[in-house]
């Protein structure tokens, strides 16, 4: 008797949903590594970020996308277009909805988009850790069953990891047979400079209030190895749109910028696995979100 060769499955999985539904938290939970920034504010993710999970029987390549919402300007339209474009190039769609916001207007737009495709869709009902009586989930599940035929509807807590294994099992079952696209030790296709810039931007979201974080972009100007001091030397620029925003980012006697740098450096050292010198500067780039040239320079737009 000849041994039956084990089936290996591989493919791309789009994580889509309304803003702040937990896509980045889910990706970080799956990978057990922080490659996508999170914040208690919507529209934190701005780019398509690949997260790669390789197991003995499959390689799942997750695409974390910006939240889909009603865009009111060019910059936000780029974010929505980025998210919707991801649906055309994947093998599976993982559609995240939030337990307490199943009626979010973005969900209808997403359903309309995926109904036009012939791609298997799995719904993840997220944030079940916020529901005391799990019976409350049943009307949400029944409601979504009425929209279209999904491959599965899986309740999860992306924050705590509950139900995530069941979700991954459902995804793996519908992936096509195929080889691994990336080496098994790869977690993302994004360069370290990009991840460093995102970690800095995350700290701005956490520490600075009002609407200022949405006017912030971060670019890494220098990323080099300091062999004498056995550390990585990084210099980054926090771009804002107005002088008043610059003053707030810097803070009284520079304290806000110091705190942003302190918290970012801690995460960057964990990411890179070595000591880091992080120099932060703030620069005013007036109305950068409305300037196509600057948007492209900052890396925003469809790839």
mmCIF file of N, CA and C in Angstrom, residues 175-291:
data_model
loop_
_atom_site.group_PDB
_atom_site.id
_atom_site.type_symbol
_atom_site.label_atom_id
_atom_site.label_comp_id
_atom_site.label_asym_id
_atom_site.label_seq_id
_atom_site.Cartn_x
_atom_site.Cartn_y
_atom_site.Cartn_z
ATOM 1 N N UNK A 175 -9.563 26.792 2.039
ATOM 2 C CA UNK A 175 -8.404 27.222 1.246
ATOM 3 C C UNK A 175 -8.122 26.199 0.150
ATOM 4 N N UNK A 176 -7.650 26.654 -1.004
ATOM 5 C CA UNK A 176 -7.296 25.705 -2.070
ATOM 6 C C UNK A 176 -6.004 24.952 -1.732
ATOM 7 N N UNK A 177 -5.859 23.787 -2.322
ATOM 8 C CA UNK A 177 -4.600 23.066 -2.180
ATOM 9 C C UNK A 177 -3.507 23.851 -2.903
ATOM 10 N N UNK A 178 -2.332 23.878 -2.309
ATOM 11 C CA UNK A 178 -1.237 24.601 -2.936
ATOM 12 C C UNK A 178 -0.035 24.657 -2.029
ATOM 13 N N UNK A 179 1.083 25.140 -2.547
ATOM 14 C CA UNK A 179 2.322 25.201 -1.768
ATOM 15 C C UNK A 179 2.359 26.442 -0.886
ATOM 16 N N UNK A 180 3.306 26.480 0.028
ATOM 17 C CA UNK A 180 3.537 27.682 0.827
ATOM 18 C C UNK A 180 4.145 28.762 -0.061
ATOM 19 N N UNK A 181 3.645 29.987 0.078
ATOM 20 C CA UNK A 181 4.147 31.104 -0.718
ATOM 21 C C UNK A 181 5.331 31.796 -0.048
ATOM 22 N N UNK A 182 5.441 31.660 1.268
ATOM 23 C CA UNK A 182 6.497 32.322 2.030
ATOM 24 C C UNK A 182 7.216 31.297 2.906
ATOM 25 N N UNK A 183 8.483 31.559 3.256
ATOM 26 C CA UNK A 183 9.172 30.685 4.214
ATOM 27 C C UNK A 183 8.390 30.604 5.521
ATOM 28 N N UNK A 184 8.508 29.475 6.225
ATOM 29 C CA UNK A 184 7.653 29.235 7.385
ATOM 30 C C UNK A 184 7.937 30.177 8.548
ATOM 31 N N UNK A 185 9.095 30.838 8.575
ATOM 32 C CA UNK A 185 9.389 31.751 9.674
ATOM 33 C C UNK A 185 8.966 33.186 9.377
ATOM 34 N N UNK A 186 8.359 33.439 8.219
ATOM 35 C CA UNK A 186 7.882 34.785 7.885
ATOM 36 C C UNK A 186 6.554 35.050 8.593
ATOM 37 N N UNK A 187 6.442 36.240 9.213
ATOM 38 C CA UNK A 187 5.175 36.651 9.813
ATOM 39 C C UNK A 187 4.478 37.729 8.998
ATOM 40 N N UNK A 188 5.231 38.483 8.207
ATOM 41 C CA UNK A 188 4.652 39.557 7.398
ATOM 42 C C UNK A 188 5.566 39.858 6.220
ATOM 43 N N UNK A 189 4.992 40.495 5.213
ATOM 44 C CA UNK A 189 5.802 40.915 4.062
ATOM 45 C C UNK A 189 6.237 42.370 4.205
ATOM 46 N N UNK A 190 5.802 43.018 5.279
ATOM 47 C CA UNK A 190 6.119 44.435 5.443
ATOM 48 C C UNK A 190 7.547 44.610 5.958
ATOM 49 N N UNK A 191 8.280 45.592 5.440
ATOM 50 C CA UNK A 191 9.643 45.839 5.926
ATOM 51 C C UNK A 191 9.631 46.390 7.342
ATOM 52 N N UNK A 192 10.751 46.248 8.029
ATOM 53 C CA UNK A 192 10.849 46.711 9.410
ATOM 54 C C UNK A 192 10.617 48.212 9.532
ATOM 55 N N UNK A 193 11.041 48.972 8.530
ATOM 56 C CA UNK A 193 10.835 50.435 8.579
ATOM 57 C C UNK A 193 9.348 50.765 8.659
ATOM 58 N N UNK A 194 8.535 50.047 7.896
ATOM 59 C CA UNK A 194 7.094 50.279 7.907
ATOM 60 C C UNK A 194 6.516 49.953 9.285
ATOM 61 N N UNK A 195 6.909 48.806 9.845
ATOM 62 C CA UNK A 195 6.387 48.398 11.142
ATOM 63 C C UNK A 195 6.792 49.382 12.233
ATOM 64 N N UNK A 196 8.007 49.897 12.155
ATOM 65 C CA UNK A 196 8.478 50.892 13.120
ATOM 66 C C UNK A 196 7.623 52.165 13.032
ATOM 67 N N UNK A 197 7.381 52.639 11.818
ATOM 68 C CA UNK A 197 6.554 53.842 11.634
ATOM 69 C C UNK A 197 5.154 53.630 12.185
ATOM 70 N N UNK A 198 4.600 52.431 11.981
ATOM 71 C CA UNK A 198 3.259 52.137 12.476
ATOM 72 C C UNK A 198 3.217 52.106 14.005
ATOM 73 N N UNK A 199 4.230 51.561 14.630
ATOM 74 C CA UNK A 199 4.260 51.528 16.095
ATOM 75 C C UNK A 199 4.323 52.938 16.680
ATOM 76 N N UNK A 200 5.056 53.819 16.025
ATOM 77 C CA UNK A 200 5.106 55.216 16.481
ATOM 78 C C UNK A 200 3.729 55.864 16.329
ATOM 79 N N UNK A 201 3.103 55.614 15.171
ATOM 80 C CA UNK A 201 1.781 56.207 14.925
ATOM 81 C C UNK A 201 0.753 55.676 15.921
ATOM 82 N N UNK A 202 0.889 54.423 16.308
ATOM 83 C CA UNK A 202 -0.025 53.849 17.292
ATOM 84 C C UNK A 202 0.043 54.613 18.608
ATOM 85 N N UNK A 203 1.262 54.980 19.028
ATOM 86 C CA UNK A 203 1.403 55.695 20.301
ATOM 87 C C UNK A 203 0.760 57.071 20.240
ATOM 88 N N UNK A 204 0.791 57.697 19.058
ATOM 89 C CA UNK A 204 0.090 58.971 18.895
ATOM 90 C C UNK A 204 -1.413 58.763 19.105
ATOM 91 N N UNK A 205 -1.958 57.682 18.542
ATOM 92 C CA UNK A 205 -3.383 57.391 18.711
ATOM 93 C C UNK A 205 -3.729 57.183 20.184
ATOM 94 N N UNK A 206 -2.854 56.508 20.913
ATOM 95 C CA UNK A 206 -3.142 56.209 22.313
ATOM 96 C C UNK A 206 -2.970 57.418 23.230
ATOM 97 N N UNK A 207 -2.021 58.289 22.911
ATOM 98 C CA UNK A 207 -1.654 59.353 23.847
ATOM 99 C C UNK A 207 -2.251 60.717 23.518
ATOM 100 N N UNK A 208 -2.567 60.950 22.254
ATOM 101 C CA UNK A 208 -3.069 62.267 21.838
ATOM 102 C C UNK A 208 -4.557 62.144 21.515
ATOM 103 N N UNK A 209 -5.341 63.048 22.044
ATOM 104 C CA UNK A 209 -6.793 62.939 21.909
ATOM 105 C C UNK A 209 -7.317 63.838 20.788
ATOM 106 N N UNK A 210 -8.629 63.955 20.732
ATOM 107 C CA UNK A 210 -9.340 64.723 19.706
ATOM 108 C C UNK A 210 -9.077 64.111 18.327
ATOM 109 N N UNK A 211 -9.014 64.938 17.305
ATOM 110 C CA UNK A 211 -8.874 64.445 15.941
ATOM 111 C C UNK A 211 -7.435 64.477 15.443
ATOM 112 N N UNK A 212 -6.514 64.865 16.289
ATOM 113 C CA UNK A 212 -5.128 65.047 15.842
ATOM 114 C C UNK A 212 -4.500 63.773 15.261
ATOM 115 N N UNK A 213 -4.713 62.583 15.865
ATOM 116 C CA UNK A 213 -4.067 61.395 15.289
ATOM 117 C C UNK A 213 -4.398 61.148 13.824
ATOM 118 N N UNK A 214 -5.581 61.582 13.380
ATOM 119 C CA UNK A 214 -5.965 61.359 11.988
ATOM 120 C C UNK A 214 -5.197 62.259 11.037
ATOM 121 N N UNK A 215 -4.602 63.324 11.576
ATOM 122 C CA UNK A 215 -3.806 64.239 10.748
ATOM 123 C C UNK A 215 -2.321 63.905 10.822
ATOM 124 N N UNK A 216 -1.993 62.744 11.405
ATOM 125 C CA UNK A 216 -0.600 62.363 11.611
ATOM 126 C C UNK A 216 -0.182 61.262 10.645
ATOM 127 N N UNK A 217 0.995 61.440 10.068
ATOM 128 C CA UNK A 217 1.672 60.377 9.325
ATOM 129 C C UNK A 217 3.088 60.274 9.877
ATOM 130 N N UNK A 218 3.678 59.105 9.774
ATOM 131 C CA UNK A 218 5.035 58.907 10.286
ATOM 132 C C UNK A 218 5.905 58.312 9.181
ATOM 133 N N UNK A 219 7.072 58.903 8.989
ATOM 134 C CA UNK A 219 8.044 58.345 8.055
ATOM 135 C C UNK A 219 9.362 58.109 8.785
ATOM 136 N N UNK A 220 10.044 57.025 8.427
ATOM 137 C CA UNK A 220 11.344 56.708 9.022
ATOM 138 C C UNK A 220 12.428 57.234 8.089
ATOM 139 N N UNK A 221 13.205 58.176 8.569
ATOM 140 C CA UNK A 221 14.223 58.829 7.755
ATOM 141 C C UNK A 221 15.571 58.101 7.822
ATOM 142 N N UNK A 222 15.844 57.465 8.955
ATOM 143 C CA UNK A 222 17.109 56.743 9.113
ATOM 144 C C UNK A 222 16.867 55.451 9.881
ATOM 145 N N UNK A 223 17.469 54.375 9.392
ATOM 146 C CA UNK A 223 17.345 53.063 10.034
ATOM 147 C C UNK A 223 18.671 52.355 9.787
ATOM 148 N N UNK A 224 19.553 52.393 10.769
ATOM 149 C CA UNK A 224 20.888 51.848 10.549
ATOM 150 C C UNK A 224 21.403 51.162 11.810
ATOM 151 N N UNK A 225 22.388 50.311 11.634
ATOM 152 C CA UNK A 225 22.968 49.585 12.758
ATOM 153 C C UNK A 225 24.152 50.362 13.314
ATOM 154 N N UNK A 226 24.103 50.640 14.610
ATOM 155 C CA UNK A 226 25.210 51.291 15.313
ATOM 156 C C UNK A 226 26.050 50.183 15.945
ATOM 157 N N UNK A 227 27.073 49.745 15.226
ATOM 158 C CA UNK A 227 27.847 48.592 15.675
ATOM 159 C C UNK A 227 28.645 48.891 16.936
ATOM 160 N N UNK A 228 29.097 50.129 17.098
ATOM 161 C CA UNK A 228 29.872 50.494 18.283
ATOM 162 C C UNK A 228 29.048 50.350 19.555
ATOM 163 N N UNK A 229 27.779 50.767 19.469
ATOM 164 C CA UNK A 229 26.916 50.748 20.657
ATOM 165 C C UNK A 229 25.971 49.549 20.671
ATOM 166 N N UNK A 230 26.083 48.683 19.664
ATOM 167 C CA UNK A 230 25.283 47.453 19.598
ATOM 168 C C UNK A 230 23.783 47.759 19.684
ATOM 169 N N UNK A 231 23.341 48.632 18.808
ATOM 170 C CA UNK A 231 21.930 48.986 18.792
ATOM 171 C C UNK A 231 21.544 49.453 17.391
ATOM 172 N N UNK A 232 20.240 49.559 17.162
ATOM 173 C CA UNK A 232 19.715 50.108 15.913
ATOM 174 C C UNK A 232 19.428 51.596 16.119
ATOM 175 N N UNK A 233 19.906 52.410 15.199
ATOM 176 C CA UNK A 233 19.702 53.866 15.262
ATOM 177 C C UNK A 233 18.554 54.233 14.315
ATOM 178 N N UNK A 234 17.488 54.761 14.876
ATOM 179 C CA UNK A 234 16.300 55.113 14.085
ATOM 180 C C UNK A 234 15.961 56.584 14.297
ATOM 181 N N UNK A 235 15.728 57.277 13.202
ATOM 182 C CA UNK A 235 15.209 58.636 13.277
ATOM 183 C C UNK A 235 13.937 58.697 12.437
ATOM 184 N N UNK A 236 12.878 59.227 13.039
ATOM 185 C CA UNK A 236 11.575 59.254 12.374
ATOM 186 C C UNK A 236 10.952 60.633 12.494
ATOM 187 N N UNK A 237 10.106 60.942 11.521
ATOM 188 C CA UNK A 237 9.406 62.230 11.499
ATOM 189 C C UNK A 237 7.916 61.996 11.667
ATOM 190 N N UNK A 238 7.327 62.723 12.613
ATOM 191 C CA UNK A 238 5.875 62.737 12.783
ATOM 192 C C UNK A 238 5.344 63.944 12.020
ATOM 193 N N UNK A 239 4.604 63.682 10.942
ATOM 194 C CA UNK A 239 4.075 64.758 10.098
ATOM 195 C C UNK A 239 2.673 65.147 10.572
ATOM 196 N N UNK A 240 2.434 66.455 10.698
ATOM 197 C CA UNK A 240 1.110 66.971 11.040
ATOM 198 C C UNK A 240 0.729 68.035 10.007
ATOM 199 N N UNK A 241 -0.505 68.510 10.098
ATOM 200 C CA UNK A 241 -0.990 69.448 9.082
ATOM 201 C C UNK A 241 -0.935 70.914 9.522
ATOM 202 N N UNK A 242 -0.871 71.169 10.836
ATOM 203 C CA UNK A 242 -0.911 72.563 11.309
ATOM 204 C C UNK A 242 0.078 72.776 12.451
ATOM 205 N N UNK A 243 0.488 74.022 12.628
ATOM 206 C CA UNK A 243 1.404 74.372 13.714
ATOM 207 C C UNK A 243 0.800 74.049 15.077
ATOM 208 N N UNK A 244 -0.510 74.249 15.211
ATOM 209 C CA UNK A 244 -1.160 73.967 16.496
ATOM 210 C C UNK A 244 -1.079 72.478 16.833
ATOM 211 N N UNK A 245 -1.166 71.631 15.806
ATOM 212 C CA UNK A 245 -1.037 70.186 16.032
ATOM 213 C C UNK A 245 0.385 69.825 16.429
ATOM 214 N N UNK A 246 1.351 70.496 15.822
ATOM 215 C CA UNK A 246 2.751 70.259 16.171
ATOM 216 C C UNK A 246 2.995 70.563 17.646
ATOM 217 N N UNK A 247 2.433 71.672 18.113
ATOM 218 C CA UNK A 247 2.615 72.059 19.515
ATOM 219 C C UNK A 247 2.042 71.014 20.461
ATOM 220 N N UNK A 248 0.906 70.434 20.092
ATOM 221 C CA UNK A 248 0.269 69.420 20.948
ATOM 222 C C UNK A 248 1.078 68.124 20.946
ATOM 223 N N UNK A 249 1.583 67.721 19.779
ATOM 224 C CA UNK A 249 2.386 66.500 19.688
ATOM 225 C C UNK A 249 3.669 66.644 20.518
ATOM 226 N N UNK A 250 4.281 67.821 20.448
ATOM 227 C CA UNK A 250 5.510 68.042 21.229
ATOM 228 C C UNK A 250 5.187 68.131 22.720
ATOM 229 N N UNK A 251 4.124 68.856 23.054
ATOM 230 C CA UNK A 251 3.703 68.975 24.445
ATOM 231 C C UNK A 251 4.529 69.983 25.234
ATOM 232 N N UNK A 252 4.090 70.225 26.456
ATOM 233 C CA UNK A 252 4.784 71.179 27.320
ATOM 234 C C UNK A 252 6.178 70.667 27.641
ATOM 235 N N UNK A 253 7.177 71.490 27.325
ATOM 236 C CA UNK A 253 8.581 71.150 27.537
ATOM 237 C C UNK A 253 8.959 69.810 26.866
ATOM 238 N N UNK A 254 8.238 69.506 25.773
ATOM 239 C CA UNK A 254 8.570 68.311 24.992
ATOM 240 C C UNK A 254 8.131 67.003 25.618
ATOM 241 N N UNK A 255 7.281 67.064 26.662
ATOM 242 C CA UNK A 255 6.942 65.853 27.408
ATOM 243 C C UNK A 255 6.104 64.859 26.600
ATOM 244 N N UNK A 256 5.174 65.365 25.768
ATOM 245 C CA UNK A 256 4.340 64.450 24.989
ATOM 246 C C UNK A 256 5.184 63.668 23.985
ATOM 247 N N UNK A 257 6.062 64.367 23.275
ATOM 248 C CA UNK A 257 6.906 63.698 22.289
ATOM 249 C C UNK A 257 7.831 62.685 22.968
ATOM 250 N N UNK A 258 8.327 63.028 24.145
ATOM 251 C CA UNK A 258 9.181 62.099 24.896
ATOM 252 C C UNK A 258 8.419 60.837 25.263
ATOM 253 N N UNK A 259 7.152 60.991 25.685
ATOM 254 C CA UNK A 259 6.355 59.828 26.071
ATOM 255 C C UNK A 259 6.014 58.972 24.868
ATOM 256 N N UNK A 260 5.706 59.617 23.726
ATOM 257 C CA UNK A 260 5.462 58.868 22.493
ATOM 258 C C UNK A 260 6.694 58.041 22.141
ATOM 259 N N UNK A 261 7.860 58.686 22.216
ATOM 260 C CA UNK A 261 9.103 58.001 21.892
ATOM 261 C C UNK A 261 9.423 56.879 22.865
ATOM 262 N N UNK A 262 9.179 57.121 24.152
ATOM 263 C CA UNK A 262 9.465 56.105 25.171
ATOM 264 C C UNK A 262 8.630 54.851 24.951
ATOM 265 N N UNK A 263 7.309 55.033 24.735
ATOM 266 C CA UNK A 263 6.439 53.874 24.554
ATOM 267 C C UNK A 263 6.701 53.174 23.225
ATOM 268 N N UNK A 264 6.973 53.965 22.185
ATOM 269 C CA UNK A 264 7.250 53.374 20.872
ATOM 270 C C UNK A 264 8.550 52.577 20.896
ATOM 271 N N UNK A 265 9.566 53.132 21.544
ATOM 272 C CA UNK A 265 10.865 52.448 21.598
ATOM 273 C C UNK A 265 10.738 51.078 22.272
ATOM 274 N N UNK A 266 9.933 50.997 23.304
ATOM 275 C CA UNK A 266 9.736 49.725 24.009
ATOM 276 C C UNK A 266 9.182 48.664 23.061
ATOM 277 N N UNK A 267 8.175 49.029 22.277
ATOM 278 C CA UNK A 267 7.580 48.077 21.329
ATOM 279 C C UNK A 267 8.534 47.764 20.172
ATOM 280 N N UNK A 268 9.278 48.773 19.734
ATOM 281 C CA UNK A 268 10.215 48.563 18.621
ATOM 282 C C UNK A 268 11.332 47.615 19.041
ATOM 283 N N UNK A 269 11.816 47.765 20.269
ATOM 284 C CA UNK A 269 12.851 46.855 20.769
ATOM 285 C C UNK A 269 12.325 45.430 20.851
ATOM 286 N N UNK A 270 11.060 45.273 21.248
ATOM 287 C CA UNK A 270 10.455 43.934 21.293
ATOM 288 C C UNK A 270 10.329 43.359 19.880
ATOM 289 N N UNK A 271 9.984 44.221 18.920
ATOM 290 C CA UNK A 271 9.850 43.780 17.534
ATOM 291 C C UNK A 271 11.189 43.359 16.945
ATOM 292 N N UNK A 272 12.219 44.170 17.143
ATOM 293 C CA UNK A 272 13.525 43.937 16.525
ATOM 294 C C UNK A 272 14.427 43.017 17.341
ATOM 295 N N UNK A 273 14.100 42.847 18.619
ATOM 296 C CA UNK A 273 14.894 41.972 19.462
ATOM 297 C C UNK A 273 16.263 42.532 19.814
ATOM 298 N N UNK A 274 16.375 43.852 19.891
ATOM 299 C CA UNK A 274 17.661 44.466 20.240
ATOM 300 C C UNK A 274 17.421 45.869 20.788
ATOM 301 N N UNK A 275 18.496 46.490 21.311
ATOM 302 C CA UNK A 275 18.397 47.846 21.814
ATOM 303 C C UNK A 275 18.201 48.818 20.657
ATOM 304 N N UNK A 276 17.475 49.900 20.925
ATOM 305 C CA UNK A 276 17.140 50.876 19.880
ATOM 306 C C UNK A 276 17.345 52.291 20.406
ATOM 307 N N UNK A 277 17.972 53.136 19.576
ATOM 308 C CA UNK A 277 17.922 54.586 19.800
ATOM 309 C C UNK A 277 16.850 55.129 18.866
ATOM 310 N N UNK A 278 15.893 55.853 19.414
ATOM 311 C CA UNK A 278 14.808 56.408 18.606
ATOM 312 C C UNK A 278 14.791 57.922 18.747
ATOM 313 N N UNK A 279 15.057 58.616 17.640
ATOM 314 C CA UNK A 279 14.953 60.068 17.604
ATOM 315 C C UNK A 279 13.685 60.471 16.867
ATOM 316 N N UNK A 280 12.854 61.281 17.502
ATOM 317 C CA UNK A 280 11.596 61.718 16.898
ATOM 318 C C UNK A 280 11.620 63.219 16.635
ATOM 319 N N UNK A 281 11.103 63.601 15.482
ATOM 320 C CA UNK A 281 10.990 65.005 15.097
ATOM 321 C C UNK A 281 9.577 65.239 14.591
ATOM 322 N N UNK A 282 9.098 66.452 14.717
ATOM 323 C CA UNK A 282 7.751 66.795 14.250
ATOM 324 C C UNK A 282 7.863 67.835 13.152
ATOM 325 N N UNK A 283 7.163 67.582 12.045
ATOM 326 C CA UNK A 283 7.249 68.478 10.894
ATOM 327 C C UNK A 283 5.841 68.808 10.398
ATOM 328 N N UNK A 284 5.603 70.072 10.058
ATOM 329 C CA UNK A 284 4.307 70.487 9.529
ATOM 330 C C UNK A 284 4.305 70.311 8.008
ATOM 331 N N UNK A 285 3.364 69.525 7.523
ATOM 332 C CA UNK A 285 3.160 69.314 6.081
ATOM 333 C C UNK A 285 1.703 69.689 5.821
ATOM 334 N N UNK A 286 1.483 70.947 5.471
ATOM 335 C CA UNK A 286 0.137 71.499 5.432
ATOM 336 C C UNK A 286 -0.778 70.706 4.500
ATOM 337 N N UNK A 287 -1.951 70.320 5.065
ATOM 338 C CA UNK A 287 -3.014 69.638 4.296
ATOM 339 C C UNK A 287 -2.501 68.426 3.517
ATOM 340 N N UNK A 288 -1.624 67.623 4.132
ATOM 341 C CA UNK A 288 -1.034 66.500 3.394
ATOM 342 C C UNK A 288 -2.083 65.484 2.946
ATOM 343 N N UNK A 289 -3.190 65.373 3.700
ATOM 344 C CA UNK A 289 -4.213 64.380 3.324
ATOM 345 C C UNK A 289 -4.950 64.742 2.041
ATOM 346 N N UNK A 290 -4.787 65.994 1.575
ATOM 347 C CA UNK A 290 -5.445 66.423 0.338
ATOM 348 C C UNK A 290 -4.476 66.533 -0.833
ATOM 349 N N UNK A 291 -3.230 66.181 -0.609
ATOM 350 C CA UNK A 291 -2.193 66.342 -1.633
ATOM 351 C C UNK A 291 -1.806 64.976 -2.197
#
